[in-house]
mmCIF file with all atom_site columns, C-alpha atoms in Angstrom:
data_model
loop_
_atom_site.group_PDB
_atom_site.id
_atom_site.type_symbol
_atom_site.label_atom_id
_atom_site.label_alt_id
_atom_site.label_comp_id
_atom_site.label_asym_id
_atom_site.label_entity_id
_atom_site.label_seq_id
_atom_site.pdbx_PDB_ins_code
_atom_site.Cartn_x
_atom_site.Cartn_y
_atom_site.Cartn_z
_atom_site.occupancy
_atom_site.B_iso_or_equiv
_atom_site.pdbx_formal_charge
_atom_site.auth_seq_id
_atom_site.auth_comp_id
_atom_site.auth_asym_id
_atom_site.auth_atom_id
_atom_site.pdbx_PDB_model_num
ATOM 1   C CA . ILE S 1 1   ? -6.956  -29.935 22.496  1.00 42.00 ? 549 ILE S CA 1
ATOM 2   C CA . ALA S 1 2   ? -10.542 -29.896 21.502  1.00 49.00 ? 550 ALA S CA 1
ATOM 3   C CA . ALA S 1 3   ? -12.862 -32.605 22.931  1.00 51.00 ? 551 ALA S CA 1
ATOM 4   C CA . GLY S 1 4   ? -10.009 -34.534 24.651  1.00 54.00 ? 552 GLY S CA 1
ATOM 5   C CA . LYS S 1 5   ? -8.315  -35.552 21.093  1.00 55.00 ? 553 LYS S CA 1
ATOM 6   C CA . VAL S 1 6   ? -4.404  -35.278 21.234  1.00 53.00 ? 554 VAL S CA 1
ATOM 7   C CA . PRO S 1 7   ? -2.807  -33.144 18.332  1.00 53.00 ? 555 PRO S CA 1
ATOM 8   C CA . ASP S 1 8   ? -1.423  -35.174 15.134  1.00 54.00 ? 556 ASP S CA 1
ATOM 9   C CA . ALA S 1 9   ? 2.469   -35.641 15.513  1.00 53.00 ? 557 ALA S CA 1
ATOM 10  C CA . GLU S 1 10  ? 2.712   -35.058 11.677  1.00 56.00 ? 558 GLU S CA 1
ATOM 11  C CA . ALA S 1 11  ? 0.323   -32.022 11.602  1.00 48.00 ? 559 ALA S CA 1
ATOM 12  C CA . PRO S 1 12  ? 2.422   -28.780 10.648  1.00 55.00 ? 560 PRO S CA 1
ATOM 13  C CA . VAL S 1 13  ? 2.612   -26.212 12.744  1.00 56.00 ? 561 VAL S CA 1
ATOM 14  C CA . VAL S 1 14  ? 1.127   -22.970 12.224  1.00 56.00 ? 562 VAL S CA 1
ATOM 15  C CA . ALA S 1 15  ? 2.942   -19.736 12.585  1.00 58.00 ? 563 ALA S CA 1
ATOM 16  C CA . SER S 1 16  ? 1.293   -17.061 14.254  1.00 69.00 ? 564 SER S CA 1
ATOM 17  C CA . ARG S 1 17  ? -0.751  -14.470 12.196  1.00 67.00 ? 565 ARG S CA 1
ATOM 18  C CA . ALA S 1 18  ? 2.235   -11.883 13.226  1.00 66.00 ? 566 ALA S CA 1
ATOM 19  C CA . THR S 1 19  ? 4.960   -13.519 11.894  1.00 81.00 ? 567 THR S CA 1
ATOM 20  C CA . VAL S 1 20  ? 3.309   -15.898 8.808   1.00 85.00 ? 568 VAL S CA 1
ATOM 21  C CA . MET S 1 21  ? 5.009   -13.007 6.435   1.00 90.00 ? 569 MET S CA 1
ATOM 22  C CA . LYS S 1 22  ? 8.287   -12.697 8.165   1.00 90.00 ? 570 LYS S CA 1
ATOM 23  C CA . ASN S 1 23  ? 11.208  -13.143 5.200   1.00 93.00 ? 571 ASN S CA 1
ATOM 24  C CA . LYS S 1 24  ? 8.863   -13.592 2.556   1.00 96.00 ? 572 LYS S CA 1
ATOM 25  C CA . VAL S 1 25  ? 9.200   -11.716 -0.562  1.00 97.00 ? 573 VAL S CA 1
ATOM 26  C CA . VAL S 1 26  ? 5.906   -10.742 -2.165  1.00 98.00 ? 574 VAL S CA 1
ATOM 27  C CA . VAL S 1 27  ? 5.267   -8.978  -4.916  1.00 98.00 ? 575 VAL S CA 1
ATOM 28  C CA . VAL S 1 28  ? 1.881   -6.469  -5.513  1.00 98.00 ? 576 VAL S CA 1
ATOM 29  C CA . THR S 1 29  ? 0.508   -5.403  -8.699  1.00 96.00 ? 577 THR S CA 1
ATOM 30  C CA . GLY S 1 30  ? -1.103  -2.104  -8.535  1.00 95.00 ? 578 GLY S CA 1
ATOM 31  C CA . GLY S 1 31  ? 0.692   -1.486  -5.299  1.00 96.00 ? 579 GLY S CA 1
ATOM 32  C CA . ALA S 1 32  ? 1.740   2.246   -5.785  1.00 96.00 ? 580 ALA S CA 1
ATOM 33  C CA . GLN S 1 33  ? -1.660  3.622   -4.611  1.00 95.00 ? 581 GLN S CA 1
ATOM 34  C CA . GLY S 1 34  ? -5.015  3.251   -3.099  1.00 93.00 ? 582 GLY S CA 1
ATOM 35  C CA . PHE S 1 35  ? -5.988  -0.212  -2.161  1.00 93.00 ? 583 PHE S CA 1
ATOM 36  C CA . GLY S 1 36  ? -2.560  -1.791  -3.195  1.00 96.00 ? 584 GLY S CA 1
ATOM 37  C CA . ALA S 1 37  ? -0.505  0.392   -1.327  1.00 97.00 ? 585 ALA S CA 1
ATOM 38  C CA . GLU S 1 38  ? -2.326  -0.351  1.829   1.00 97.00 ? 586 GLU S CA 1
ATOM 39  C CA . ILE S 1 39  ? -1.619  -4.049  1.536   1.00 96.00 ? 587 ILE S CA 1
ATOM 40  C CA . VAL S 1 40  ? 2.101   -3.091  1.062   1.00 97.00 ? 588 VAL S CA 1
ATOM 41  C CA . ARG S 1 41  ? 2.503   -1.479  4.312   1.00 97.00 ? 589 ARG S CA 1
ATOM 42  C CA . GLY S 1 42  ? 0.650   -4.489  5.788   1.00 96.00 ? 590 GLY S CA 1
ATOM 43  C CA . LEU S 1 43  ? 3.182   -6.631  3.869   1.00 97.00 ? 591 LEU S CA 1
ATOM 44  C CA . VAL S 1 44  ? 6.060   -4.445  5.207   1.00 97.00 ? 592 VAL S CA 1
ATOM 45  C CA . ALA S 1 45  ? 5.042   -4.501  8.878   1.00 95.00 ? 593 ALA S CA 1
ATOM 46  C CA . GLY S 1 46  ? 4.687   -8.475  8.321   1.00 95.00 ? 594 GLY S CA 1
ATOM 47  C CA . ASP S 1 47  ? 8.693   -8.214  7.739   1.00 96.00 ? 595 ASP S CA 1
ATOM 48  C CA . ALA S 1 48  ? 8.109   -8.823  4.123   1.00 97.00 ? 596 ALA S CA 1
ATOM 49  C CA . LEU S 1 49  ? 10.354  -7.882  1.421   1.00 98.00 ? 597 LEU S CA 1
ATOM 50  C CA . VAL S 1 50  ? 7.769   -6.479  -1.282  1.00 98.00 ? 598 VAL S CA 1
ATOM 51  C CA . PHE S 1 51  ? 7.996   -5.298  -4.653  1.00 98.00 ? 599 PHE S CA 1
ATOM 52  C CA . VAL S 1 52  ? 6.052   -2.891  -5.473  1.00 98.00 ? 600 VAL S CA 1
ATOM 53  C CA . ALA S 1 53  ? 4.484   -3.404  -9.252  1.00 98.00 ? 601 ALA S CA 1
ATOM 54  C CA . ASP S 1 54  ? 3.298   -0.834  -10.792 1.00 96.00 ? 602 ASP S CA 1
ATOM 55  C CA . LEU S 1 55  ? 2.460   0.970   -14.840 1.00 94.00 ? 603 LEU S CA 1
ATOM 56  C CA . ASN S 1 56  ? 3.342   4.122   -12.720 1.00 96.00 ? 604 ASN S CA 1
ATOM 57  C CA . LEU S 1 57  ? 6.951   3.844   -12.224 1.00 97.00 ? 605 LEU S CA 1
ATOM 58  C CA . GLU S 1 58  ? 7.682   6.911   -10.281 1.00 98.00 ? 606 GLU S CA 1
ATOM 59  C CA . GLY S 1 59  ? 5.261   6.585   -8.021  1.00 97.00 ? 607 GLY S CA 1
ATOM 60  C CA . ALA S 1 60  ? 6.015   2.543   -7.298  1.00 98.00 ? 608 ALA S CA 1
ATOM 61  C CA . THR S 1 61  ? 9.668   4.665   -6.454  1.00 98.00 ? 609 THR S CA 1
ATOM 62  C CA . LYS S 1 62  ? 8.344   7.465   -4.524  1.00 98.00 ? 610 LYS S CA 1
ATOM 63  C CA . PHE S 1 63  ? 6.450   4.956   -2.572  1.00 98.00 ? 611 PHE S CA 1
ATOM 64  C CA . THR S 1 64  ? 9.082   2.436   -1.949  1.00 98.00 ? 612 THR S CA 1
ATOM 65  C CA . GLN S 1 65  ? 11.672  4.980   -0.759  1.00 98.00 ? 613 GLN S CA 1
ATOM 66  C CA . GLU S 1 66  ? 9.055   6.429   1.893   1.00 98.00 ? 614 GLU S CA 1
ATOM 67  C CA . LEU S 1 67  ? 8.925   2.896   3.263   1.00 98.00 ? 615 LEU S CA 1
ATOM 68  C CA . ASN S 1 68  ? 12.491  2.220   3.127   1.00 98.00 ? 616 ASN S CA 1
ATOM 69  C CA . LEU S 1 69  ? 13.369  5.371   4.883   1.00 98.00 ? 617 LEU S CA 1
ATOM 70  C CA . GLU S 1 70  ? 10.429  4.827   7.290   1.00 98.00 ? 618 GLU S CA 1
ATOM 71  C CA . TYR S 1 71  ? 11.606  1.521   8.672   1.00 98.00 ? 619 TYR S CA 1
ATOM 72  C CA . HIS S 1 72  ? 15.489  2.803   7.837   1.00 98.00 ? 620 HIS S CA 1
ATOM 73  C CA . ARG S 1 73  ? 16.153  -0.510  5.830   1.00 97.00 ? 621 ARG S CA 1
ATOM 74  C CA . THR S 1 74  ? 15.426  -2.003  2.320   1.00 98.00 ? 622 THR S CA 1
ATOM 75  C CA . VAL S 1 75  ? 11.496  -3.477  2.762   1.00 98.00 ? 623 VAL S CA 1
ATOM 76  C CA . ALA S 1 76  ? 10.127  -2.455  -0.620  1.00 98.00 ? 624 ALA S CA 1
ATOM 77  C CA . LEU S 1 77  ? 11.643  -2.177  -3.879  1.00 98.00 ? 625 LEU S CA 1
ATOM 78  C CA . PRO S 1 78  ? 9.650   -0.594  -7.137  1.00 98.00 ? 626 PRO S CA 1
ATOM 79  C CA . VAL S 1 79  ? 9.151   -2.662  -10.568 1.00 98.00 ? 627 VAL S CA 1
ATOM 80  C CA . ALA S 1 80  ? 7.915   -1.568  -13.842 1.00 97.00 ? 628 ALA S CA 1
ATOM 81  C CA . VAL S 1 81  ? 4.837   -3.420  -14.844 1.00 97.00 ? 629 VAL S CA 1
ATOM 82  C CA . ASN S 1 82  ? 1.941   -3.489  -17.181 1.00 96.00 ? 630 ASN S CA 1
ATOM 83  C CA . VAL S 1 83  ? 0.176   -6.242  -16.379 1.00 95.00 ? 631 VAL S CA 1
ATOM 84  C CA . ALA S 1 84  ? -1.889  -6.689  -19.746 1.00 94.00 ? 632 ALA S CA 1
ATOM 85  C CA . ASP S 1 85  ? 1.354   -7.109  -21.306 1.00 96.00 ? 633 ASP S CA 1
ATOM 86  C CA . GLU S 1 86  ? 2.680   -10.411 -21.326 1.00 97.00 ? 634 GLU S CA 1
ATOM 87  C CA . SER S 1 87  ? 6.305   -9.795  -21.807 1.00 98.00 ? 635 SER S CA 1
ATOM 88  C CA . SER S 1 88  ? 6.021   -6.610  -19.059 1.00 97.00 ? 636 SER S CA 1
ATOM 89  C CA . VAL S 1 89  ? 4.869   -9.528  -16.870 1.00 98.00 ? 637 VAL S CA 1
ATOM 90  C CA . ALA S 1 90  ? 7.783   -12.034 -17.415 1.00 98.00 ? 638 ALA S CA 1
ATOM 91  C CA . ALA S 1 91  ? 10.130  -9.296  -17.768 1.00 98.00 ? 639 ALA S CA 1
ATOM 92  C CA . MET S 1 92  ? 8.911   -8.151  -13.975 1.00 98.00 ? 640 MET S CA 1
ATOM 93  C CA . ILE S 1 93  ? 8.814   -11.946 -12.441 1.00 98.00 ? 641 ILE S CA 1
ATOM 94  C CA . GLU S 1 94  ? 12.276  -12.409 -13.823 1.00 97.00 ? 642 GLU S CA 1
ATOM 95  C CA . SER S 1 95  ? 13.665  -9.314  -12.537 1.00 97.00 ? 643 SER S CA 1
ATOM 96  C CA . ILE S 1 96  ? 12.087  -10.298 -8.935  1.00 98.00 ? 644 ILE S CA 1
ATOM 97  C CA . ALA S 1 97  ? 13.696  -13.980 -8.941  1.00 97.00 ? 645 ALA S CA 1
ATOM 98  C CA . LEU S 1 98  ? 17.147  -12.407 -10.351 1.00 97.00 ? 646 LEU S CA 1
ATOM 99  C CA . SER S 1 99  ? 16.907  -9.718  -7.564  1.00 96.00 ? 647 SER S CA 1
ATOM 100 C CA . ALA S 1 100 ? 15.456  -12.056 -4.510  1.00 97.00 ? 648 ALA S CA 1
ATOM 101 C CA . GLY S 1 101 ? 16.077  -15.445 -5.173  1.00 95.00 ? 649 GLY S CA 1
ATOM 102 C CA . GLY S 1 102 ? 12.203  -16.231 -5.697  1.00 96.00 ? 650 GLY S CA 1
ATOM 103 C CA . LEU S 1 103 ? 8.649   -15.631 -4.957  1.00 97.00 ? 651 LEU S CA 1
ATOM 104 C CA . ASP S 1 104 ? 6.663   -16.443 -2.037  1.00 97.00 ? 652 ASP S CA 1
ATOM 105 C CA . LEU S 1 105 ? 3.276   -14.145 -2.786  1.00 96.00 ? 653 LEU S CA 1
ATOM 106 C CA . CYS S 1 106 ? 1.495   -12.799 -5.315  1.00 97.00 ? 654 CYS S CA 1
ATOM 107 C CA . VAL S 1 107 ? -1.182  -10.432 -4.636  1.00 96.00 ? 655 VAL S CA 1
ATOM 108 C CA . SER S 1 108 ? -2.825  -9.582  -8.200  1.00 93.00 ? 656 SER S CA 1
ATOM 109 C CA . ASN S 1 109 ? -4.230  -6.373  -7.331  1.00 89.00 ? 657 ASN S CA 1
ATOM 110 C CA . ALA S 1 110 ? -3.806  -4.032  -10.307 1.00 87.00 ? 658 ALA S CA 1
ATOM 111 C CA . GLY S 1 111 ? -7.184  -2.777  -11.315 1.00 79.00 ? 659 GLY S CA 1
ATOM 112 C CA . VAL S 1 112 ? -8.980  -0.430  -13.635 1.00 73.00 ? 660 VAL S CA 1
ATOM 113 C CA . LEU S 1 113 ? -12.755 1.336   -13.307 1.00 72.00 ? 661 LEU S CA 1
ATOM 114 C CA . ARG S 1 114 ? -14.018 3.260   -16.587 1.00 68.00 ? 662 ARG S CA 1
ATOM 115 C CA . ALA S 1 115 ? -18.096 3.865   -15.654 1.00 73.00 ? 663 ALA S CA 1
ATOM 116 C CA . SER S 1 116 ? -20.079 3.330   -18.251 1.00 73.00 ? 664 SER S CA 1
ATOM 117 C CA . SER S 1 117 ? -23.602 1.804   -19.226 1.00 74.00 ? 665 SER S CA 1
ATOM 118 C CA . ILE S 1 118 ? -22.737 -0.999  -21.712 1.00 74.00 ? 666 ILE S CA 1
ATOM 119 C CA . LEU S 1 119 ? -25.495 0.595   -24.396 1.00 81.00 ? 667 LEU S CA 1
ATOM 120 C CA . GLN S 1 120 ? -23.033 3.428   -24.517 1.00 82.00 ? 668 GLN S CA 1
ATOM 121 C CA . GLN S 1 121 ? -19.222 2.449   -24.028 1.00 80.00 ? 669 GLN S CA 1
ATOM 122 C CA . ASP S 1 122 ? -17.260 2.593   -26.502 1.00 86.00 ? 670 ASP S CA 1
ATOM 123 C CA . MET S 1 123 ? -15.016 -1.104  -27.193 1.00 88.00 ? 671 MET S CA 1
ATOM 124 C CA . ASP S 1 124 ? -11.628 0.151   -26.123 1.00 88.00 ? 672 ASP S CA 1
ATOM 125 C CA . SER S 1 125 ? -12.845 1.357   -23.333 1.00 84.00 ? 673 SER S CA 1
ATOM 126 C CA . PHE S 1 126 ? -14.358 -2.197  -22.405 1.00 83.00 ? 674 PHE S CA 1
ATOM 127 C CA . ARG S 1 127 ? -11.419 -3.883  -23.836 1.00 87.00 ? 675 ARG S CA 1
ATOM 128 C CA . PHE S 1 128 ? -9.239  -1.656  -21.517 1.00 85.00 ? 676 PHE S CA 1
ATOM 129 C CA . VAL S 1 129 ? -11.171 -2.584  -18.461 1.00 81.00 ? 677 VAL S CA 1
ATOM 130 C CA . THR S 1 130 ? -11.761 -6.368  -19.250 1.00 82.00 ? 678 THR S CA 1
ATOM 131 C CA . ASP S 1 131 ? -7.628  -6.416  -19.987 1.00 86.00 ? 679 ASP S CA 1
ATOM 132 C CA . ILE S 1 132 ? -6.475  -4.951  -16.909 1.00 83.00 ? 680 ILE S CA 1
ATOM 133 C CA . ASN S 1 133 ? -9.397  -6.255  -14.288 1.00 81.00 ? 681 ASN S CA 1
ATOM 134 C CA . TYR S 1 134 ? -9.819  -9.862  -16.178 1.00 85.00 ? 682 TYR S CA 1
ATOM 135 C CA . THR S 1 135 ? -7.071  -11.063 -18.363 1.00 90.00 ? 683 THR S CA 1
ATOM 136 C CA . ALA S 1 136 ? -4.071  -9.693  -16.757 1.00 91.00 ? 684 ALA S CA 1
ATOM 137 C CA . PHE S 1 137 ? -4.884  -12.037 -13.936 1.00 91.00 ? 685 PHE S CA 1
ATOM 138 C CA . ALA S 1 138 ? -4.469  -15.208 -15.777 1.00 93.00 ? 686 ALA S CA 1
ATOM 139 C CA . ILE S 1 139 ? -0.901  -13.725 -16.941 1.00 96.00 ? 687 ILE S CA 1
ATOM 140 C CA . ILE S 1 140 ? 0.220   -12.656 -13.697 1.00 96.00 ? 688 ILE S CA 1
ATOM 141 C CA . THR S 1 141 ? -1.348  -16.198 -12.565 1.00 95.00 ? 689 THR S CA 1
ATOM 142 C CA . LYS S 1 142 ? 0.485   -17.925 -15.584 1.00 97.00 ? 690 LYS S CA 1
ATOM 143 C CA . HIS S 1 143 ? 4.334   -16.497 -15.171 1.00 97.00 ? 691 HIS S CA 1
ATOM 144 C CA . CYS S 1 144 ? 4.234   -16.645 -11.302 1.00 97.00 ? 692 CYS S CA 1
ATOM 145 C CA . ALA S 1 145 ? 2.885   -20.253 -11.163 1.00 97.00 ? 693 ALA S CA 1
ATOM 146 C CA . LEU S 1 146 ? 5.917   -20.526 -13.553 1.00 97.00 ? 694 LEU S CA 1
ATOM 147 C CA . LEU S 1 147 ? 8.510   -19.725 -11.122 1.00 97.00 ? 695 LEU S CA 1
ATOM 148 C CA . MET S 1 148 ? 6.685   -20.679 -8.282  1.00 96.00 ? 696 MET S CA 1
ATOM 149 C CA . LYS S 1 149 ? 6.428   -24.147 -9.850  1.00 96.00 ? 697 LYS S CA 1
ATOM 150 C CA . ARG S 1 150 ? 10.339  -24.222 -10.269 1.00 95.00 ? 698 ARG S CA 1
ATOM 151 C CA . GLN S 1 151 ? 11.002  -23.571 -7.113  1.00 95.00 ? 699 GLN S CA 1
ATOM 152 C CA . LYS S 1 152 ? 8.437   -26.319 -5.586  1.00 94.00 ? 700 LYS S CA 1
ATOM 153 C CA . ALA S 1 153 ? 10.642  -28.577 -7.681  1.00 93.00 ? 701 ALA S CA 1
ATOM 154 C CA . ALA S 1 154 ? 13.800  -27.627 -6.063  1.00 93.00 ? 702 ALA S CA 1
ATOM 155 C CA . ALA S 1 155 ? 12.480  -27.267 -2.971  1.00 93.00 ? 703 ALA S CA 1
ATOM 156 C CA . PRO S 1 156 ? 9.112   -29.520 -2.062  1.00 92.00 ? 704 PRO S CA 1
ATOM 157 C CA . SER S 1 157 ? 8.304   -28.046 0.940   1.00 92.00 ? 705 SER S CA 1
ATOM 158 C CA . LEU S 1 158 ? 8.181   -24.686 -0.138  1.00 90.00 ? 706 LEU S CA 1
ATOM 159 C CA . LEU S 1 159 ? 4.770   -23.092 0.285   1.00 91.00 ? 707 LEU S CA 1
ATOM 160 C CA . THR S 1 160 ? 3.776   -20.069 -2.173  1.00 92.00 ? 708 THR S CA 1
ATOM 161 C CA . ASP S 1 161 ? 0.532   -18.529 -2.850  1.00 91.00 ? 709 ASP S CA 1
ATOM 162 C CA . ILE S 1 162 ? -1.496  -16.511 -5.437  1.00 92.00 ? 710 ILE S CA 1
ATOM 163 C CA . ILE S 1 163 ? -4.203  -13.973 -3.954  1.00 90.00 ? 711 ILE S CA 1
ATOM 164 C CA . GLN S 1 164 ? -6.730  -11.917 -6.359  1.00 86.00 ? 712 GLN S CA 1
ATOM 165 C CA . ILE S 1 165 ? -7.886  -8.951  -5.558  1.00 81.00 ? 713 ILE S CA 1
ATOM 166 C CA . ASN S 1 166 ? -11.637 -8.287  -6.735  1.00 74.00 ? 714 ASN S CA 1
ATOM 167 C CA . SER S 1 167 ? -14.532 -5.927  -6.024  1.00 59.00 ? 715 SER S CA 1
ATOM 168 C CA . LYS S 1 168 ? -18.007 -7.017  -4.895  1.00 51.00 ? 716 LYS S CA 1
ATOM 169 C CA . SER S 1 169 ? -18.785 -5.833  -8.186  1.00 52.00 ? 717 SER S CA 1
ATOM 170 C CA . GLY S 1 170 ? -17.746 -9.377  -9.254  1.00 56.00 ? 718 GLY S CA 1
ATOM 171 C CA . LEU S 1 171 ? -20.759 -10.804 -7.304  1.00 54.00 ? 719 LEU S CA 1
ATOM 172 C CA . GLU S 1 172 ? -23.773 -8.620  -8.499  1.00 61.00 ? 720 GLU S CA 1
ATOM 173 C CA . GLY S 1 173 ? -22.733 -5.979  -11.094 1.00 62.00 ? 721 GLY S CA 1
ATOM 174 C CA . SER S 1 174 ? -24.462 -2.514  -10.866 1.00 63.00 ? 722 SER S CA 1
ATOM 175 C CA . ASN S 1 175 ? -26.251 0.010   -13.444 1.00 63.00 ? 723 ASN S CA 1
ATOM 176 C CA . LYS S 1 176 ? -22.669 1.336   -15.220 1.00 60.00 ? 724 LYS S CA 1
ATOM 177 C CA . ASN S 1 177 ? -20.319 -0.832  -14.382 1.00 59.00 ? 725 ASN S CA 1
ATOM 178 C CA . GLY S 1 178 ? -20.702 -3.700  -17.111 1.00 53.00 ? 726 GLY S CA 1
ATOM 179 C CA . SER S 1 179 ? -17.218 -4.170  -17.807 1.00 53.00 ? 727 SER S CA 1
ATOM 180 C CA . TYR S 1 180 ? -15.599 -3.698  -14.595 1.00 54.00 ? 728 TYR S CA 1
ATOM 181 C CA . ALA S 1 181 ? -18.095 -6.224  -12.917 1.00 53.00 ? 729 ALA S CA 1
ATOM 182 C CA . GLY S 1 182 ? -17.731 -8.655  -15.830 1.00 53.00 ? 730 GLY S CA 1
ATOM 183 C CA . GLY S 1 183 ? -13.589 -8.199  -15.445 1.00 54.00 ? 731 GLY S CA 1
#
């Protein structure tokens, strides 16, 4: 009790950091490798059921099989998604909702880099990077939020969240990564 104040009896009880993800349903885009895979590992260690969403379905399947063997139970499931394609994202969210009954957390992590000076970068590469690193976040947010809004209507006390993983380049660009920093 800080400075002699009595805690508000109506204040919500905060779960310990060790149990905050217990029994939560999570999707991690770009979760089959790199930063995404490490995010998945941390969430699984916290007892979440994690959908590993990736364009690389083979890699996502292999990774989830390894995790499920390691934990001797289903802790992760693969799901195919092209984050830059709205119908693919909608299908992913529908699949998660049908499989797990809902979604507590979305970690929008998928990202790509094609290093090039804006003076030399072709527009196809520019669009590819911005479609994955920027537009895809809007698509993912839209479809996750629509599901989360329906869940909230049915269970007003339910807490959900959407997290965007980004690069320091989003704060300050550098030579040869204009599209990446912008996206």
